[in-house]
């Protein structure tokens, strides 16, 4: 099961509180609802791509109206096991109540509908249902991306505006005739998961982020250490070449005792650091003074070329 499906399943397992049912029903109807005209009456349809989604809206309708809607299963393609589900409100009185609820919130006038969302909890429900029915999230091991794909630009702008109310600034893109509202910032994806109540998925995401951060720190330190070692080895070879040149030309033996001492130590310990060389000197020298003397030997050798 993908990370996205696990995340949705986690959310769908939580039954909404009774005070949230109106907004849950409205949000589901807005994103995946439609009206079917039958003779002189009409029915309300709620589409679901998964059985767990169908059961979710079924329970909400039953809780709200004390009415059990019908369930239909459709094969998306002939002879295919890939199915979709329809939760069908056939009772015209219940259908009428749902439409009156939609009118009460001005569901199809985006500006008015947004103004009618009086609480942060209502806005959270809109974001939650938008993600459940129209969204997806990448497996964090493969990268950070959460997106919601909508048919109408007004829908996308509404979702973007609600996200901004929670300090999330998504991007908007037109892709394959759908308006894609997406987030790539891992911090903001974490915030979004917290908003919609996907706490376990949030925990899993944070674990992956922590592991990646540790791995990156280790890689950076390893690269830094390797670069330092490379620089130390190259510098040591240059120093040794200079000392050997001075030695071959009988110049080294005529230099001061301190330069002879540092030369012998460098030849004996070619790979140790300047700091360690300094500690072996009598008296001990700082790293800067050791470097100064070795650079002096290099310049003397170069002057003999």
GROMACS .gro file of C-alpha atoms in nm:
model
  305
    1UNK     CA    1   0.000   0.000   0.000
    2UNK     CA    2   0.134   0.341  -0.097
    3UNK     CA    3   0.211   0.611   0.159
    4UNK     CA    4  -0.075   0.818   0.012
    5UNK     CA    5  -0.329   0.536   0.057
    6UNK     CA    6  -0.209   0.464   0.411
    7UNK     CA    7  -0.249   0.832   0.495
    8UNK     CA    8  -0.606   0.842   0.360
    9UNK     CA    9  -0.698   0.517   0.531
   10UNK     CA   10  -0.576   0.659   0.862
   11UNK     CA   11  -0.803   0.963   0.824
   12UNK     CA   12  -1.106   0.764   0.708
   13UNK     CA   13  -1.089   0.539   1.013
   14UNK     CA   14  -1.169   0.836   1.237
   15UNK     CA   15  -1.540   0.901   1.263
   16UNK     CA   16  -1.626   1.273   1.270
   17UNK     CA   17  -1.795   1.428   1.571
   18UNK     CA   18  -2.165   1.502   1.532
   19UNK     CA   19  -2.107   1.879   1.529
   20UNK     CA   20  -1.877   1.831   1.225
   21UNK     CA   21  -2.119   1.620   1.022
   22UNK     CA   22  -2.278   1.906   0.826
   23UNK     CA   23  -1.944   2.029   0.694
   24UNK     CA   24  -1.819   1.673   0.628
   25UNK     CA   25  -2.132   1.606   0.422
   26UNK     CA   26  -2.109   1.937   0.238
   27UNK     CA   27  -1.741   1.893   0.156
   28UNK     CA   28  -1.795   1.539   0.026
   29UNK     CA   29  -2.094   1.654  -0.179
   30UNK     CA   30  -1.893   1.943  -0.321
   31UNK     CA   31  -1.597   1.733  -0.433
   32UNK     CA   32  -1.765   1.404  -0.526
   33UNK     CA   33  -2.139   1.462  -0.527
   34UNK     CA   34  -2.392   1.502  -0.807
   35UNK     CA   35  -2.765   1.510  -0.871
   36UNK     CA   36  -2.954   1.246  -1.069
   37UNK     CA   37  -3.297   1.334  -1.207
   38UNK     CA   38  -3.540   1.041  -1.189
   39UNK     CA   39  -3.890   1.100  -1.330
   40UNK     CA   40  -4.038   1.382  -1.123
   41UNK     CA   41  -3.784   1.366  -0.840
   42UNK     CA   42  -3.411   1.364  -0.793
   43UNK     CA   43  -3.147   1.163  -0.612
   44UNK     CA   44  -2.809   1.257  -0.465
   45UNK     CA   45  -2.504   1.053  -0.565
   46UNK     CA   46  -2.174   1.038  -0.377
   47UNK     CA   47  -1.887   0.881  -0.571
   48UNK     CA   48  -1.607   0.688  -0.402
   49UNK     CA   49  -1.295   0.530  -0.548
   50UNK     CA   50  -1.247   0.300  -0.248
   51UNK     CA   51  -1.484   0.096  -0.036
   52UNK     CA   52  -1.359   0.271   0.279
   53UNK     CA   53  -1.455   0.610   0.127
   54UNK     CA   54  -1.804   0.479   0.046
   55UNK     CA   55  -1.851   0.351   0.402
   56UNK     CA   56  -1.733   0.687   0.537
   57UNK     CA   57  -1.999   0.895   0.360
   58UNK     CA   58  -2.260   0.620   0.416
   59UNK     CA   59  -2.211   0.648   0.794
   60UNK     CA   60  -2.230   1.028   0.783
   61UNK     CA   61  -2.561   1.025   0.593
   62UNK     CA   62  -2.704   0.760   0.824
   63UNK     CA   63  -2.595   0.952   1.134
   64UNK     CA   64  -2.728   1.284   1.007
   65UNK     CA   65  -3.064   1.177   0.862
   66UNK     CA   66  -3.127   0.837   1.025
   67UNK     CA   67  -3.151   0.705   0.671
   68UNK     CA   68  -2.957   0.423   0.504
   69UNK     CA   69  -2.857   0.514   0.148
   70UNK     CA   70  -2.818   0.254  -0.127
   71UNK     CA   71  -2.478   0.129  -0.242
   72UNK     CA   72  -2.380   0.062  -0.602
   73UNK     CA   73  -2.058  -0.096  -0.727
   74UNK     CA   74  -1.934  -0.018  -1.076
   75UNK     CA   75  -1.649  -0.172  -1.273
   76UNK     CA   76  -1.442   0.106  -1.426
   77UNK     CA   77  -1.371  -0.116  -1.727
   78UNK     CA   78  -1.543  -0.427  -1.855
   79UNK     CA   79  -1.407  -0.749  -1.698
   80UNK     CA   80  -1.186  -0.537  -1.471
   81UNK     CA   81  -1.146  -0.576  -1.095
   82UNK     CA   82  -1.087  -0.201  -1.072
   83UNK     CA   83  -1.410  -0.077  -0.915
   84UNK     CA   84  -1.572   0.244  -0.803
   85UNK     CA   85  -1.860   0.292  -0.563
   86UNK     CA   86  -2.176   0.502  -0.554
   87UNK     CA   87  -2.356   0.592  -0.232
   88UNK     CA   88  -2.706   0.681  -0.348
   89UNK     CA   89  -2.965   0.887  -0.161
   90UNK     CA   90  -3.289   0.780  -0.329
   91UNK     CA   91  -3.526   0.937  -0.080
   92UNK     CA   92  -3.631   1.274  -0.222
   93UNK     CA   93  -3.693   1.423   0.124
   94UNK     CA   94  -3.338   1.343   0.236
   95UNK     CA   95  -3.203   1.466  -0.098
   96UNK     CA   96  -3.394   1.790  -0.049
   97UNK     CA   97  -3.243   1.836   0.299
   98UNK     CA   98  -2.892   1.791   0.159
   99UNK     CA   99  -2.955   2.051  -0.112
  100UNK     CA  100  -3.102   2.294   0.143
  101UNK     CA  101  -2.787   2.252   0.352
  102UNK     CA  102  -2.580   2.332   0.042
  103UNK     CA  103  -2.791   2.644  -0.020
  104UNK     CA  104  -2.755   2.749   0.342
  105UNK     CA  105  -2.376   2.766   0.298
  106UNK     CA  106  -2.389   2.902  -0.061
  107UNK     CA  107  -2.189   2.597  -0.164
  108UNK     CA  108  -2.160   2.690  -0.532
  109UNK     CA  109  -2.066   3.055  -0.487
  110UNK     CA  110  -1.703   3.036  -0.384
  111UNK     CA  111  -1.668   3.381  -0.226
  112UNK     CA  112  -1.985   3.345  -0.021
  113UNK     CA  113  -1.905   2.986   0.072
  114UNK     CA  114  -1.561   3.092   0.198
  115UNK     CA  115  -1.720   3.373   0.403
  116UNK     CA  116  -1.962   3.119   0.554
  117UNK     CA  117  -1.673   2.911   0.688
  118UNK     CA  118  -1.674   3.068   1.032
  119UNK     CA  119  -1.436   2.840   1.220
  120UNK     CA  120  -1.092   2.690   1.167
  121UNK     CA  121  -1.244   2.346   1.225
  122UNK     CA  122  -1.475   2.392   0.926
  123UNK     CA  123  -1.179   2.494   0.710
  124UNK     CA  124  -0.982   2.191   0.830
  125UNK     CA  125  -1.267   1.965   0.717
  126UNK     CA  126  -1.265   2.122   0.369
  127UNK     CA  127  -0.890   2.060   0.339
  128UNK     CA  128  -0.927   1.707   0.473
  129UNK     CA  129  -1.197   1.609   0.223
  130UNK     CA  130  -1.018   1.782  -0.063
  131UNK     CA  131  -0.711   1.570   0.011
  132UNK     CA  132  -0.909   1.248   0.065
  133UNK     CA  133  -1.109   1.276  -0.257
  134UNK     CA  134  -0.881   1.474  -0.489
  135UNK     CA  135  -0.533   1.461  -0.340
  136UNK     CA  136  -0.219   1.253  -0.308
  137UNK     CA  137   0.112   1.262  -0.124
  138UNK     CA  138   0.448   1.121  -0.226
  139UNK     CA  139   0.630   0.859  -0.025
  140UNK     CA  140   0.874   1.083   0.169
  141UNK     CA  141   1.161   0.846   0.087
  142UNK     CA  142   1.120   0.950  -0.279
  143UNK     CA  143   1.069   1.321  -0.227
  144UNK     CA  144   0.829   1.573  -0.081
  145UNK     CA  145   0.511   1.655  -0.271
  146UNK     CA  146   0.148   1.687  -0.168
  147UNK     CA  147  -0.109   1.787  -0.427
  148UNK     CA  148  -0.482   1.831  -0.478
  149UNK     CA  149  -0.614   1.815  -0.837
  150UNK     CA  150  -0.939   1.997  -0.912
  151UNK     CA  151  -1.149   2.049  -1.223
  152UNK     CA  152  -1.239   2.414  -1.169
  153UNK     CA  153  -1.002   2.703  -1.109
  154UNK     CA  154  -1.243   2.846  -0.850
  155UNK     CA  155  -1.213   2.524  -0.649
  156UNK     CA  156  -0.833   2.543  -0.661
  157UNK     CA  157  -0.836   2.908  -0.554
  158UNK     CA  158  -1.065   2.822  -0.262
  159UNK     CA  159  -0.834   2.545  -0.141
  160UNK     CA  160  -0.532   2.771  -0.184
  161UNK     CA  161  -0.702   3.047   0.014
  162UNK     CA  162  -0.793   2.811   0.299
  163UNK     CA  163  -0.436   2.678   0.309
  164UNK     CA  164  -0.309   3.035   0.336
  165UNK     CA  165  -0.529   3.079   0.644
  166UNK     CA  166  -0.305   2.815   0.804
  167UNK     CA  167   0.018   2.984   0.685
  168UNK     CA  168   0.065   2.737   0.400
  169UNK     CA  169   0.137   2.902   0.066
  170UNK     CA  170   0.081   2.642  -0.207
  171UNK     CA  171   0.164   2.665  -0.576
  172UNK     CA  172  -0.101   2.643  -0.848
  173UNK     CA  173  -0.043   2.479  -1.183
  174UNK     CA  174  -0.264   2.370  -1.476
  175UNK     CA  175  -0.182   2.008  -1.559
  176UNK     CA  176  -0.375   1.778  -1.794
  177UNK     CA  177  -0.685   2.000  -1.777
  178UNK     CA  178  -0.680   1.989  -1.397
  179UNK     CA  179  -0.583   2.266  -1.158
  180UNK     CA  180  -0.313   2.130  -0.930
  181UNK     CA  181  -0.267   2.289  -0.587
  182UNK     CA  182   0.062   2.154  -0.456
  183UNK     CA  183   0.313   2.181  -0.171
  184UNK     CA  184   0.677   2.075  -0.192
  185UNK     CA  185   0.811   2.225   0.131
  186UNK     CA  186   0.844   1.934   0.378
  187UNK     CA  187   0.774   2.163   0.677
  188UNK     CA  188   0.447   2.278   0.521
  189UNK     CA  189   0.350   1.923   0.423
  190UNK     CA  190   0.396   1.829   0.790
  191UNK     CA  191   0.174   2.124   0.887
  192UNK     CA  192  -0.092   2.011   0.639
  193UNK     CA  193  -0.095   1.654   0.775
  194UNK     CA  194  -0.136   1.794   1.127
  195UNK     CA  195  -0.427   2.011   1.010
  196UNK     CA  196  -0.618   1.719   0.857
  197UNK     CA  197  -0.552   1.490   1.155
  198UNK     CA  198  -0.316   1.242   0.987
  199UNK     CA  199  -0.101   1.211   1.298
  200UNK     CA  200   0.056   0.871   1.229
  201UNK     CA  201   0.145   0.972   0.873
  202UNK     CA  202   0.290   1.294   1.013
  203UNK     CA  203   0.502   1.090   1.256
  204UNK     CA  204   0.622   0.864   0.972
  205UNK     CA  205   0.708   1.167   0.759
  206UNK     CA  206   0.904   1.329   1.043
  207UNK     CA  207   1.096   1.005   1.100
  208UNK     CA  208   1.202   0.999   0.735
  209UNK     CA  209   1.298   1.367   0.750
  210UNK     CA  210   1.509   1.303   1.060
  211UNK     CA  211   1.682   1.004   0.898
  212UNK     CA  212   1.755   1.204   0.582
  213UNK     CA  213   1.891   1.492   0.789
  214UNK     CA  214   2.124   1.261   0.984
  215UNK     CA  215   2.239   1.093   0.662
  216UNK     CA  216   2.307   1.430   0.500
  217UNK     CA  217   2.501   1.548   0.806
  218UNK     CA  218   2.713   1.232   0.798
  219UNK     CA  219   2.777   1.272   0.425
  220UNK     CA  220   2.871   1.637   0.469
  221UNK     CA  221   3.108   1.551   0.755
  222UNK     CA  222   3.257   1.262   0.556
  223UNK     CA  223   3.311   1.484   0.253
  224UNK     CA  224   3.458   1.757   0.474
  225UNK     CA  225   3.694   1.510   0.644
  226UNK     CA  226   3.798   1.361   0.310
  227UNK     CA  227   3.869   1.707   0.169
  228UNK     CA  228   4.075   1.791   0.476
  229UNK     CA  229   4.272   1.467   0.447
  230UNK     CA  230   4.333   1.530   0.076
  231UNK     CA  231   4.459   1.880   0.150
  232UNK     CA  232   4.682   1.754   0.435
  233UNK     CA  233   4.833   1.477   0.221
  234UNK     CA  234   4.897   1.710  -0.075
  235UNK     CA  235   5.058   1.969   0.151
  236UNK     CA  236   5.270   1.701   0.321
  237UNK     CA  237   5.399   1.569  -0.013
  238UNK     CA  238   5.492   1.921  -0.118
  239UNK     CA  239   5.677   1.975   0.210
  240UNK     CA  240   5.859   1.640   0.184
  241UNK     CA  241   5.963   1.710  -0.177
  242UNK     CA  242   6.107   2.045  -0.068
  243UNK     CA  243   6.293   1.894   0.228
  244UNK     CA  244   6.440   1.614   0.015
  245UNK     CA  245   6.553   1.867  -0.246
  246UNK     CA  246   6.728   2.074   0.022
  247UNK     CA  247   6.879   1.759   0.165
  248UNK     CA  248   7.008   1.637  -0.173
  249UNK     CA  249   7.174   1.974  -0.237
  250UNK     CA  250   7.334   1.975   0.110
  251UNK     CA  251   7.146   2.290   0.201
  252UNK     CA  252   6.940   2.144   0.486
  253UNK     CA  253   7.244   2.075   0.707
  254UNK     CA  254   7.338   2.443   0.694
  255UNK     CA  255   6.996   2.568   0.806
  256UNK     CA  256   6.898   2.662   1.161
  257UNK     CA  257   6.834   2.387   1.415
  258UNK     CA  258   6.462   2.460   1.431
  259UNK     CA  259   6.427   2.414   1.052
  260UNK     CA  260   6.632   2.094   1.065
  261UNK     CA  261   6.417   1.963   1.351
  262UNK     CA  262   6.089   2.028   1.170
  263UNK     CA  263   6.234   1.872   0.854
  264UNK     CA  264   6.331   1.549   1.031
  265UNK     CA  265   5.992   1.524   1.199
  266UNK     CA  266   5.808   1.576   0.870
  267UNK     CA  267   6.017   1.307   0.696
  268UNK     CA  268   5.960   1.067   0.986
  269UNK     CA  269   5.586   1.138   1.016
  270UNK     CA  270   5.469   1.229   0.664
  271UNK     CA  271   5.092   1.206   0.727
  272UNK     CA  272   5.038   1.367   1.065
  273UNK     CA  273   4.881   1.711   1.097
  274UNK     CA  274   5.063   2.039   1.157
  275UNK     CA  275   4.914   2.055   1.504
  276UNK     CA  276   5.058   1.713   1.591
  277UNK     CA  277   5.397   1.810   1.445
  278UNK     CA  278   5.398   2.119   1.663
  279UNK     CA  279   5.343   1.912   1.978
  280UNK     CA  280   5.655   1.704   1.895
  281UNK     CA  281   5.879   2.009   1.870
  282UNK     CA  282   6.104   2.122   2.157
  283UNK     CA  283   5.962   2.349   2.277
  284UNK     CA  284   5.611   2.281   2.138
  285UNK     CA  285   5.497   2.510   1.858
  286UNK     CA  286   5.159   2.632   1.744
  287UNK     CA  287   5.008   2.512   1.416
  288UNK     CA  288   5.072   2.856   1.263
  289UNK     CA  289   5.443   2.852   1.353
  290UNK     CA  290   5.487   2.498   1.218
  291UNK     CA  291   5.321   2.603   0.893
  292UNK     CA  292   5.543   2.913   0.873
  293UNK     CA  293   5.861   2.703   0.901
  294UNK     CA  294   5.747   2.445   0.648
  295UNK     CA  295   5.650   2.721   0.403
  296UNK     CA  296   5.996   2.870   0.454
  297UNK     CA  297   6.152   2.535   0.355
  298UNK     CA  298   5.931   2.520   0.042
  299UNK     CA  299   6.037   2.872  -0.064
  300UNK     CA  300   6.403   2.786  -0.010
  301UNK     CA  301   6.366   2.475  -0.228
  302UNK     CA  302   6.184   2.669  -0.500
  303UNK     CA  303   6.459   2.933  -0.502
  304UNK     CA  304   6.708   2.657  -0.591
  305UNK     CA  305   6.520   2.566  -0.913
   0.00000   0.00000   0.00000
